[in-house]
Short mmCIF file of C-alpha atoms and ligand atoms in Angstrom, two decimals:
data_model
loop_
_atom_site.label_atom_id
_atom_site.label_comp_id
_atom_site.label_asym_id
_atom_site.label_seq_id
_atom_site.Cartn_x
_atom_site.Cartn_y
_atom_site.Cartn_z
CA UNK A 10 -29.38 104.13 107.90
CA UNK A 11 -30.61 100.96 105.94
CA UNK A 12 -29.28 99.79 102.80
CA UNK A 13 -31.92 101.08 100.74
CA UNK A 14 -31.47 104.58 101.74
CA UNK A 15 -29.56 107.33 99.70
CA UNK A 16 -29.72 110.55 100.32
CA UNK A 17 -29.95 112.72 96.99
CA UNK A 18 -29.63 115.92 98.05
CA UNK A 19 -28.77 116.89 101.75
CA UNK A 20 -27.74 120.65 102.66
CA UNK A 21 -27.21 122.20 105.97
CA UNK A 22 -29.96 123.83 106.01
CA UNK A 23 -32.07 120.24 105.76
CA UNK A 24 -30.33 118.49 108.28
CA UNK A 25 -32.22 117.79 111.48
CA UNK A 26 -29.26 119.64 113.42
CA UNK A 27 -29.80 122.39 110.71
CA UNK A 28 -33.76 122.17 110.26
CA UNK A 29 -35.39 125.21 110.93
CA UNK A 30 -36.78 125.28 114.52
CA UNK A 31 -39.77 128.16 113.84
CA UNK A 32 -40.81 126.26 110.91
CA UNK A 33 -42.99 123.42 110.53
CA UNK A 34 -41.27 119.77 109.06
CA UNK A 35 -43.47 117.95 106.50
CA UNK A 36 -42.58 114.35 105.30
CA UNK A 37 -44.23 112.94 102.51
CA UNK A 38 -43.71 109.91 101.82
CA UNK A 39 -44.43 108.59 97.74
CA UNK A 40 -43.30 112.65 97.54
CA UNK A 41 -41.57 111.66 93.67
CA UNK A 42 -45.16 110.22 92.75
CA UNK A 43 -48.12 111.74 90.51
CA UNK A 44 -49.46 113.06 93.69
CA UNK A 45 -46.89 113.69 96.33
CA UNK A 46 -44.84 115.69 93.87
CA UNK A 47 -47.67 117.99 93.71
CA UNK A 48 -48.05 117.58 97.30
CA UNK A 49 -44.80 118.37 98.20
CA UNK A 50 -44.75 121.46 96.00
CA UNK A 51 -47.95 122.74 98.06
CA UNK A 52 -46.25 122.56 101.25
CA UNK A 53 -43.18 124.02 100.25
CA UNK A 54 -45.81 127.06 99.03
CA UNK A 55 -47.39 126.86 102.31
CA UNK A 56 -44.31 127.12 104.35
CA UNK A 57 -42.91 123.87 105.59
CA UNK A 58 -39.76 122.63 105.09
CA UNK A 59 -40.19 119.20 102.94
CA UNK A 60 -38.63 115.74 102.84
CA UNK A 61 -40.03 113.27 100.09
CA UNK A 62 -39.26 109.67 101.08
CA UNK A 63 -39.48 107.18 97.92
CA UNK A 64 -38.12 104.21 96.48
CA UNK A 65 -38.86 105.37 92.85
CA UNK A 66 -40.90 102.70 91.80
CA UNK A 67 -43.05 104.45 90.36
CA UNK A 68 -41.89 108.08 90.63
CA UNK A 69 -40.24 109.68 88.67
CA UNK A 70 -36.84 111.99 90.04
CA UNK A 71 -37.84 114.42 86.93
CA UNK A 72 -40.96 114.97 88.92
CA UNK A 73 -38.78 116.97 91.50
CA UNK A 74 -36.30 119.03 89.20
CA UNK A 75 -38.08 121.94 90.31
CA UNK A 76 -38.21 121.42 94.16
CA UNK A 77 -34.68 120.27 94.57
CA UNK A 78 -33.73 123.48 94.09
CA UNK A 79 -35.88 125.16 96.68
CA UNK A 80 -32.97 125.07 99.56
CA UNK A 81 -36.41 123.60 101.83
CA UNK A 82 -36.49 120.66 100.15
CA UNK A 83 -35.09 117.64 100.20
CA UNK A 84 -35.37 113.90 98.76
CA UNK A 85 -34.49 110.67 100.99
CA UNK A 86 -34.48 107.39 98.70
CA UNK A 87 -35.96 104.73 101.08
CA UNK A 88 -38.34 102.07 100.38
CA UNK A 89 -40.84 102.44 103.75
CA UNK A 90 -41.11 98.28 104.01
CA UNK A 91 -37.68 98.50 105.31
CA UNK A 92 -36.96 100.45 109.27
CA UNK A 93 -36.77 104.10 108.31
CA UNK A 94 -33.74 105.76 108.64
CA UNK A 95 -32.95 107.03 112.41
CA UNK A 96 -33.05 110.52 113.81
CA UNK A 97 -36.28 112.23 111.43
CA UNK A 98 -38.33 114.64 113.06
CA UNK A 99 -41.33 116.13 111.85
CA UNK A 100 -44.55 117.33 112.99
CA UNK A 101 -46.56 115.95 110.26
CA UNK A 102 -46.65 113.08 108.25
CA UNK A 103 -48.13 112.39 105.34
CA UNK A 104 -48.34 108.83 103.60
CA UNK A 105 -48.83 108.26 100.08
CA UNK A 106 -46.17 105.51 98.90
CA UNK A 107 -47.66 103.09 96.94
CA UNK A 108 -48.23 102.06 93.22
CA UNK A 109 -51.76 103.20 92.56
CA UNK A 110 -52.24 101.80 89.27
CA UNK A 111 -53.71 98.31 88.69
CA UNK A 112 -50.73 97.46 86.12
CA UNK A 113 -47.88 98.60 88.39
CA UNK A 114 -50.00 97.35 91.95
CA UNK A 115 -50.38 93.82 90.71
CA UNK A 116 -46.69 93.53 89.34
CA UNK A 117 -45.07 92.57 93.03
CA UNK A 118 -48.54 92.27 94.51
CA UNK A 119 -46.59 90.59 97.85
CA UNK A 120 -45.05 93.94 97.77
CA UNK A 121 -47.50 96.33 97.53
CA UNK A 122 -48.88 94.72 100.75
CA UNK A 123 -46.34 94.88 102.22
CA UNK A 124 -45.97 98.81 101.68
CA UNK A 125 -49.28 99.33 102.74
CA UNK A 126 -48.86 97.26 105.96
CA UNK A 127 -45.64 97.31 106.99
CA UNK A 128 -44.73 100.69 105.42
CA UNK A 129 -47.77 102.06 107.07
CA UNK A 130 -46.98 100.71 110.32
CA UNK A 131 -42.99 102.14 109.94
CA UNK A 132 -44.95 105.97 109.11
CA UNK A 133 -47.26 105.55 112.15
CA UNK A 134 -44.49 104.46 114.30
CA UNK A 135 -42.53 107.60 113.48
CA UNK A 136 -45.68 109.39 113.85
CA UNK A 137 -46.01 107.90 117.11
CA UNK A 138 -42.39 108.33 118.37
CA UNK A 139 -42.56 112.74 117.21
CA UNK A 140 -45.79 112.80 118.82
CA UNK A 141 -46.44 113.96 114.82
CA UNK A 142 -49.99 114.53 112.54
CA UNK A 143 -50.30 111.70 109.98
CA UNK A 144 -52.31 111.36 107.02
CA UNK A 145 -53.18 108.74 104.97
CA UNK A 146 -54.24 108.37 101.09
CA UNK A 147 -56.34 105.83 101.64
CA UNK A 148 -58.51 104.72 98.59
CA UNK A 149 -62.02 104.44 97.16
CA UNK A 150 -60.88 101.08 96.32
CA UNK A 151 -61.68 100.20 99.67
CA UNK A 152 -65.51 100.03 98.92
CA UNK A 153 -64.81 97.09 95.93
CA UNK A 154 -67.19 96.63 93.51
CA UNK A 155 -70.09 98.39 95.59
CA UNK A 156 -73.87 97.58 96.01
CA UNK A 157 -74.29 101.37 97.50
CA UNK A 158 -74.13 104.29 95.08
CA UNK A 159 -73.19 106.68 95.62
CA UNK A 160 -70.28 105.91 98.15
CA UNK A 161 -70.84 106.96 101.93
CA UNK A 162 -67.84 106.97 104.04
CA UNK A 163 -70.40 104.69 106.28
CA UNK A 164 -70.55 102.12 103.45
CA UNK A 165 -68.35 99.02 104.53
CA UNK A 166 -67.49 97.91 101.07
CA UNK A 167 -67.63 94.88 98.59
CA UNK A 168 -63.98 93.71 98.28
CA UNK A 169 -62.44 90.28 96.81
CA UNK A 170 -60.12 89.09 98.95
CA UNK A 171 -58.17 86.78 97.06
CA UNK A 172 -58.47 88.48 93.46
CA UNK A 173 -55.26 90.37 91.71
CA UNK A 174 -56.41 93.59 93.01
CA UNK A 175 -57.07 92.37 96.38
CA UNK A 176 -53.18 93.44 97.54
CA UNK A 177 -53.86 96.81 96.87
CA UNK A 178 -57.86 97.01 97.99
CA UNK A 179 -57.45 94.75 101.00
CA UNK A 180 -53.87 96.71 101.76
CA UNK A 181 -55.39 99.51 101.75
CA UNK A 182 -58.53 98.39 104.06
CA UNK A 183 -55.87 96.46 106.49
CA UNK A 184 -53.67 100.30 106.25
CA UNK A 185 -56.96 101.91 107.49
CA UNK A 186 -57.29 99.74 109.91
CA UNK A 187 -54.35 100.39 111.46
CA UNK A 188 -54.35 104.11 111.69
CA UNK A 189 -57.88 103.78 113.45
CA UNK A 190 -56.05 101.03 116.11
CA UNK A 191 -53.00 103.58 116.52
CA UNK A 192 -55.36 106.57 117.25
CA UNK A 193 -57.08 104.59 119.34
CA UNK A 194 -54.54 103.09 121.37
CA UNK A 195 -52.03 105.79 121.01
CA UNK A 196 -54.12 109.24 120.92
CA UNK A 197 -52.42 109.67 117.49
CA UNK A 198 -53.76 112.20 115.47
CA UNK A 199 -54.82 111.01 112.41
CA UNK A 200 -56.54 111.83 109.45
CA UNK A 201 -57.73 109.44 106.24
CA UNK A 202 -58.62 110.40 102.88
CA UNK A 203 -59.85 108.31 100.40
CA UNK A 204 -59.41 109.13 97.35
CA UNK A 205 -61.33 108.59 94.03
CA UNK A 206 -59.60 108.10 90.93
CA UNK A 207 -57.92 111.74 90.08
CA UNK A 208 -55.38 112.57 86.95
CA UNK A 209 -53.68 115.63 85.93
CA UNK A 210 -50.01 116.63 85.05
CA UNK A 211 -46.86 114.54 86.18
CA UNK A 212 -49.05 111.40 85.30
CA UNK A 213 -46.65 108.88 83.56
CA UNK A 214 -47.45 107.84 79.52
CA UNK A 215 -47.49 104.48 80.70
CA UNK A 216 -48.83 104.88 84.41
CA UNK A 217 -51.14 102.61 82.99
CA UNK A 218 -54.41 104.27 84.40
CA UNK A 219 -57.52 105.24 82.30
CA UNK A 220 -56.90 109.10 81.60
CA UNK A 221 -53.44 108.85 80.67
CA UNK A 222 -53.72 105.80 78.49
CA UNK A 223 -56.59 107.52 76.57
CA UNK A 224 -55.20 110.49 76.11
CA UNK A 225 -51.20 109.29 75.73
CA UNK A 226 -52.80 106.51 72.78
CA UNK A 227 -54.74 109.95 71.36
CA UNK A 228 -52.10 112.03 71.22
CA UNK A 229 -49.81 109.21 69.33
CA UNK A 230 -52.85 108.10 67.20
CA UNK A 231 -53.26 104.81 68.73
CA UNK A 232 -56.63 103.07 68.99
CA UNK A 233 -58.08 104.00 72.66
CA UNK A 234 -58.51 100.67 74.27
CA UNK A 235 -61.91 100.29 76.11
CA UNK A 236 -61.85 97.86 78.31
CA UNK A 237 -64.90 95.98 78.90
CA UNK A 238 -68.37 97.58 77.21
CA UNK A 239 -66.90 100.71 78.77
CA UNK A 240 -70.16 101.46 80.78
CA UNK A 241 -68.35 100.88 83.84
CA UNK A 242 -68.51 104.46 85.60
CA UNK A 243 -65.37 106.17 87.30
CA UNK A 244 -65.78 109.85 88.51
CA UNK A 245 -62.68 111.93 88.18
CA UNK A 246 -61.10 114.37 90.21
CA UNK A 247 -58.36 117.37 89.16
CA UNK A 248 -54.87 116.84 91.42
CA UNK A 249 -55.30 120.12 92.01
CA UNK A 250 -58.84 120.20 93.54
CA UNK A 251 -57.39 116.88 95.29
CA UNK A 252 -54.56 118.17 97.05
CA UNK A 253 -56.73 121.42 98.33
CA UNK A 254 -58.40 118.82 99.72
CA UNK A 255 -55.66 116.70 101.45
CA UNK A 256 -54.52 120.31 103.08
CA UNK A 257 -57.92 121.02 104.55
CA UNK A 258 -58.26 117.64 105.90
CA UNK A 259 -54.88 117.96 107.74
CA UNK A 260 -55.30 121.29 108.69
CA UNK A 261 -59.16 120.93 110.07
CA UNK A 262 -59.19 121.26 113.89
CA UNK A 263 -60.82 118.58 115.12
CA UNK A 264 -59.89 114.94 113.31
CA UNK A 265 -62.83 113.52 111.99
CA UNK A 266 -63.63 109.81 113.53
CA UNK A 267 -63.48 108.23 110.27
CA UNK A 268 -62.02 108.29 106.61
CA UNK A 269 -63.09 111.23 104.57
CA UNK A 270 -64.02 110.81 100.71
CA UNK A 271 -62.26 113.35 98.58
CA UNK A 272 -63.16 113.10 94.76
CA UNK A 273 -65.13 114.66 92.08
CA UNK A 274 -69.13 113.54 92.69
CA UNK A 275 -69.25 113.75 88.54
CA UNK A 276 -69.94 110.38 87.25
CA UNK A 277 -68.77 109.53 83.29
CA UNK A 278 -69.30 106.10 82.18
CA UNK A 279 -65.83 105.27 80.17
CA UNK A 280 -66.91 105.60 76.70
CA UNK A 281 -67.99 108.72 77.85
CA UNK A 282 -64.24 109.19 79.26
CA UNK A 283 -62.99 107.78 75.68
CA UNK A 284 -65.14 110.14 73.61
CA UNK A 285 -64.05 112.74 75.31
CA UNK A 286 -60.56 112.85 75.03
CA UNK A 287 -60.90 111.73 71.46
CA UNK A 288 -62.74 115.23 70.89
CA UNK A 289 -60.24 117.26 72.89
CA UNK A 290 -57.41 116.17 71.19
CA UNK A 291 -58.78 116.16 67.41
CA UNK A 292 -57.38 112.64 67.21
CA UNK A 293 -58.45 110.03 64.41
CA UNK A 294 -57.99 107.42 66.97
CA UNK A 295 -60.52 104.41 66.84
CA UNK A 296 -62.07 103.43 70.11
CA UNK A 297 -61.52 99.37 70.77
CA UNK A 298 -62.61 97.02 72.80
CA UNK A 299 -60.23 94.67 74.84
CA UNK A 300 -61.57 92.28 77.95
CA UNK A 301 -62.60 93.68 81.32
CA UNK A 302 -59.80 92.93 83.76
CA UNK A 303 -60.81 90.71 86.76
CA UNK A 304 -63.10 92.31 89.95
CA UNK A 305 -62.82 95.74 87.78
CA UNK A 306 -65.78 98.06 89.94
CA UNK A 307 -68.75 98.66 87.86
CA UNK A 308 -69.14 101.79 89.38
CA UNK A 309 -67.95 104.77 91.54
CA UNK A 310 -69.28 107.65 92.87
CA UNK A 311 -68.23 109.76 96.20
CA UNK A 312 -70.63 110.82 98.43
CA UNK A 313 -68.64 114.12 99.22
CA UNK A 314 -71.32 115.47 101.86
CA UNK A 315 -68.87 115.11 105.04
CA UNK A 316 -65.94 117.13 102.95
CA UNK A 317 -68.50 119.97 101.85
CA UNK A 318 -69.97 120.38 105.18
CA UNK A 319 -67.38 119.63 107.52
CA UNK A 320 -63.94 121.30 105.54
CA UNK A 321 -65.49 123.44 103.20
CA UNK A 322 -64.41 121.66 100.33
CA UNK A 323 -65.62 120.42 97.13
CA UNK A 324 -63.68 119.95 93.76
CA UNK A 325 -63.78 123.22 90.92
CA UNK A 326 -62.21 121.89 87.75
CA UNK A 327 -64.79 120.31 85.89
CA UNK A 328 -63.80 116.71 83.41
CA UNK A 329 -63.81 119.20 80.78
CA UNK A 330 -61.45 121.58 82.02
CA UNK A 331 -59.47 119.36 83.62
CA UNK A 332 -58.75 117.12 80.67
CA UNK A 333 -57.75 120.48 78.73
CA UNK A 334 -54.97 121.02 81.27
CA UNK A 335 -53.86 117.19 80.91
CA UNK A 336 -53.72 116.67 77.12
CA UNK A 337 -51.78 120.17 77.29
CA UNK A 338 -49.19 118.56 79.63
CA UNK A 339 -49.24 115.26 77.59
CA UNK A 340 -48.42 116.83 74.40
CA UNK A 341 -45.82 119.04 76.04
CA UNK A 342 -44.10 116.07 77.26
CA UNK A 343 -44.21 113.63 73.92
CA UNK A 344 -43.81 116.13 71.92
CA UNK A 345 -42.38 119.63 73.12
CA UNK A 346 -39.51 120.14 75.79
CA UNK A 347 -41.33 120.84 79.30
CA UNK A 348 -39.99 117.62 80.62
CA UNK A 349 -36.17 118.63 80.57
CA UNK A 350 -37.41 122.30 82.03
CA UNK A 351 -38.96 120.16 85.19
CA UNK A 352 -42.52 120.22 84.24
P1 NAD B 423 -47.90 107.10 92.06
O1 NAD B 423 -47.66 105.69 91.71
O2 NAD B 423 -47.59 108.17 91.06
O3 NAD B 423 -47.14 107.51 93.40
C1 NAD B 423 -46.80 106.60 94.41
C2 NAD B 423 -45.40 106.96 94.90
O4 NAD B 423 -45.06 106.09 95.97
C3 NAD B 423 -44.33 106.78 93.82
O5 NAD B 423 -43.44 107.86 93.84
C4 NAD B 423 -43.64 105.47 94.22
O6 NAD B 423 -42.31 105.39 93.74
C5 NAD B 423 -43.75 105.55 95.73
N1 NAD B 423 -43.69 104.25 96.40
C6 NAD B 423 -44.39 103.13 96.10
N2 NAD B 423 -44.08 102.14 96.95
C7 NAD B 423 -43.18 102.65 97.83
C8 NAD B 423 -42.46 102.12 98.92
N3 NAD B 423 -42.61 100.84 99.31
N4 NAD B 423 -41.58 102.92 99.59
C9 NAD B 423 -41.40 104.21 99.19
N5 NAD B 423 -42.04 104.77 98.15
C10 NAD B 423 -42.93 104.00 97.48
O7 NAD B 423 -49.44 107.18 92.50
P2 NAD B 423 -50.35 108.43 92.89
O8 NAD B 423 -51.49 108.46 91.96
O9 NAD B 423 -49.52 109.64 93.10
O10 NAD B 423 -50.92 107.93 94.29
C11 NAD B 423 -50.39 108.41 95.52
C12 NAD B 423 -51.16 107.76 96.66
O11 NAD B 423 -52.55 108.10 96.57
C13 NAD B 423 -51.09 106.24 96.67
O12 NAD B 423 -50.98 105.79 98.00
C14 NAD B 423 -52.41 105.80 96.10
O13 NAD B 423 -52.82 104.55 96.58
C15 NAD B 423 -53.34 106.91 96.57
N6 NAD B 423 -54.49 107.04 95.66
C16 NAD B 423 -54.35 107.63 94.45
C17 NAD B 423 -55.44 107.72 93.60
C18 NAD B 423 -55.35 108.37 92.25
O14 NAD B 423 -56.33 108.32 91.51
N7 NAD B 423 -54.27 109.02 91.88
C19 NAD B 423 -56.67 107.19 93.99
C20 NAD B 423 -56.77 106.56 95.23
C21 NAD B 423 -55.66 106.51 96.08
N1 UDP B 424 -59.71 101.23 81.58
C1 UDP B 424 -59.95 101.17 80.22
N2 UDP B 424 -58.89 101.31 79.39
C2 UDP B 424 -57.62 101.54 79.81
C3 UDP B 424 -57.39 101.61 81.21
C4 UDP B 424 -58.45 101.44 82.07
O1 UDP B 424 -61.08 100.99 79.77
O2 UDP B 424 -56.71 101.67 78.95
C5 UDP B 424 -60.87 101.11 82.49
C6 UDP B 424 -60.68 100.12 83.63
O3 UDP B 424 -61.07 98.82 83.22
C7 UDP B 424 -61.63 100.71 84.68
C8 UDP B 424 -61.56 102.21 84.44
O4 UDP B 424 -61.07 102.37 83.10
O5 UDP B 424 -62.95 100.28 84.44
C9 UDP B 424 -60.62 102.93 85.39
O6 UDP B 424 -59.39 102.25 85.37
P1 UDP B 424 -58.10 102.77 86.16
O7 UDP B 424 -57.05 101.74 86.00
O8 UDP B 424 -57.78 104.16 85.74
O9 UDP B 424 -58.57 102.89 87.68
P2 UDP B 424 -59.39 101.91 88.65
O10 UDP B 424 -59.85 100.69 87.92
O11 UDP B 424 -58.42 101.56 89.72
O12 UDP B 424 -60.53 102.73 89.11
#
C-alpha cells in the first residue's frame, strides 16, 4: 500500500475477502468531492457496494458523515498520481478526482496534470487489469473559449495551451485522450461525460466557483464580485439532474464512440447569474466589478441532443429552482447546524 494511503474506515464486510460476491463493486474516485459524494450516495441507493478514493484536497470528510455509516461504504485516502493500492476489485470505475475550480486547479497546476494524466492512466489500468466499466468526468472545458455555439460533442475546441487554465483544460483533453487509446487498444469499456458547469449542495463557501461565491458573499452581505462585464454566459446544471445523468451514461448498453455532453442547455449571462441570487436571497449586497481572469470562455452552451436521444436524458431543475435548493443549503451551513448532522 503506498505511503499516501490510509484507510478510514475498513469493516469485514468491505474487505475484498469480505466484499459481497452477488453484488456489484463501485469505486469512485474524488468520492469526498462536491460531486462524487453525491455520486457515491446514488450508488449506495442503487445497490453497489462503494469505495471513495481521495486525497482530500478538495473534499471535504464531512461530505461523507452520512455514508460512513452505511456498512457498504467505505473511504480509501489515496492520492491517484501515486500506484494505487494492490488487490481492489471492482466492476466499475468511475473517475472524478480532480480540483474543478479555477482557484484550487491553478494552485499546484503541475499537479492537477498530473492527476488527470497519470491518475487517469493508474484508474484505466485498474480498469484494465478487472476487466472493469470506467467513466470519466471529463469537462466542457475541453472546448476553450469556443467559436461554435452551442457546443457539439463533434466540436474540437479552442484551448490555450500554455495559459493558467491550460493544466486543467489541456489535462482534461490529454485524460480523454487516453480513455479513447485504452478502448481502442484494450476493448475497455468506456464511457466520457463532459460536464458543464453544475452547483448544488456540498459545494464549499470558498470552492471558489461562480454560484457559491455569489450566493456565500449574499448570504454574508458581501458585495457579489462580477468578474469581467459579466456578459460572459455559463449554463448551469442541478447535481442532481447531473448525476441521473452520469448513471444513464454508465448504465446505457452500448458505449457511445465519443464523449457525451451532460449539462443544462439554459444559457444566463453572469449578471444575470448575480441578479439572481441577489433576489433569492433578499440580500442588500452590491454587485462589483473585479478584472476578467486570463482565457476565461466567453461563452457556454451544451448541445445536449446525443444525451436526449440516445439515454433519455435531459436536466429538470430549472436555475430558478435549483438556486432555491442551494441558498437553502448555504444558509443551513453558515448559519444553522446541518453541517455537524452530515448535510
Ligand atoms: P471537487 O473539487 O468538489 O471534487 C474533486 C474531488 O477529487 C475532491 O474530493 C478532491 O479532494 C479529489 N481529488 C483531487 N485530486 C485528487 C487526486 N490527485 N487524488 C485523489 N483525489 C483527488 O469538484 P467537483 O465539482 O465535484 O468535480 C468532480 C469532477 O467533475 C472533477 O473531475 C471535475 O473536473 C469534473 N467536472 C465538474 C464540473 C462542475 O461544474 N462541478 C464541471 C466539469 C467537470
Ligand atoms: N465568476 C465571477 N465571479 C466569481 C467567480 C466567477 O464573475 O466570483 C465568473 C468567471 O469569470 C466565469 C464564470 O463566472 O466567467 C464561471 O466561473 P466558474 O469559476 O464558476 O467556472 P468556469 O470559469 O470554469 O466556467
Amino acid at each position: 500500500m503506498g505511503k499516501l494511503t490510509k484507510i478510514l474506515k475498513l469493516e469485514p464486510g468491505h474487505s475484498q475477502r469480505g466484499a459481497n460476491q452477488n453484488r456489484s463493486r463501485a469505486l469512485v474516485a474524488g468520492g469526498a468531492g462536491f460531486l462524487g459524494s453525491h455520486l457515491c450516495e446514488r450508488l449506495l441507493r442503487d445497490g453497489y457496494d462503494v469505495v471513495a478514493l481521495d486525497n482530500f484536497h478538495t473534499g471535504k470528510r464531512y461530505n461523507l458523515n452520512a455514508l460512513l455509516r452505511n456498512p457498504r461504504f467505505t473511504c480509501i485516502e489515496h492520492d491517484i498520481v501515486n500506484a494505487l493500492p494492490l488487490g481492489l476489485q471492482f466492476d466499475e470505475i468511475y473517475n472524478l478526482a480532480c480540483p474543478a475550480s479555477p482557484p484550487h486547479y491553478q494552485e499546484d497546476p503541475i499537479h492537477t496534470f498530473k492527476t488527470n494524466v497519470l491518475g487517469s492512466l493508474n484508474l484505466l489500468e485498474l480498469a484494465r487489469q478487472n476487466n472493469a466499466k470506467i467513466f470519466q468526468a471529463s469537462t466542457s472545458e475541453v472546448y476553450g473559449d469556443p467559436f461554435v455555439h452551442p457546443q457539439p460533442e463533434s466540436y474540437f475546441g479552442n484551448v490555450n495551451t500554455h495559459g493558467p487554465r491550460s493544466c486543467y483544460d489541456e489535462g482534461k483533453r490529454s485524460a480523454e485522450t487516453l480513455f479513447f487509446d485504452y478502448s481502442r487498444t484494450y476493448g475497455l469499456d468506456i464511457r466520457v461525460a463532459r460536464i458543464f458547469n453544475t452547483y448544488g449542495r456540498r459545494m464549499q463557501p470558498d470552492d471558489g466557483r461562480v454560484v457559491s461565491n455569489f450566493i456565500v458573499q449574499a448570504l454574508r452581505g458581501q458585495d457579489l464580485t462580477v468578474y469581467g462585464s459579466g456578459l460572459q454566459t455559463r449554463s448551469f446544471c442541478y447535481a442532481d439532474d447531473l448525476i441521473e445523468g452520469f448513471v444513464r451514461l454508465m448504465n446505457a448498453p452500448d458505449a457511445p464512440a465519443h464523449p457525451v455532453n451532460l449539462g443544462n442547455p439554459g444559457e444566463f449571462t453572469i449578471m444575470e447569474l448575480a441578479t439572481l441570487v441577489v433576489n433569492y436571497t433578499n440580500s442588500r449586497s452590491k454587485i462589483v466589478h473585479r478584472p476578467l481572469p486570463v482565457d476565461d470562455p466567453r461563452q457556454r452552451k451544451p448541445d445536449i441532443s446525443f444525451a436526449r436521444n440516445n439515454l433519455g436524458w435531459e436536466p429538470k431543475i430549472s436555475l430558478s429552482q435549483g438556486l432555491a435548493h442551494t441558498v437553502d443549503y448555504f444558509d443551513t451551513l453558515l448559519y444553522g447546524s446541518k453541517l455537524v448532522k452530515g448535510a
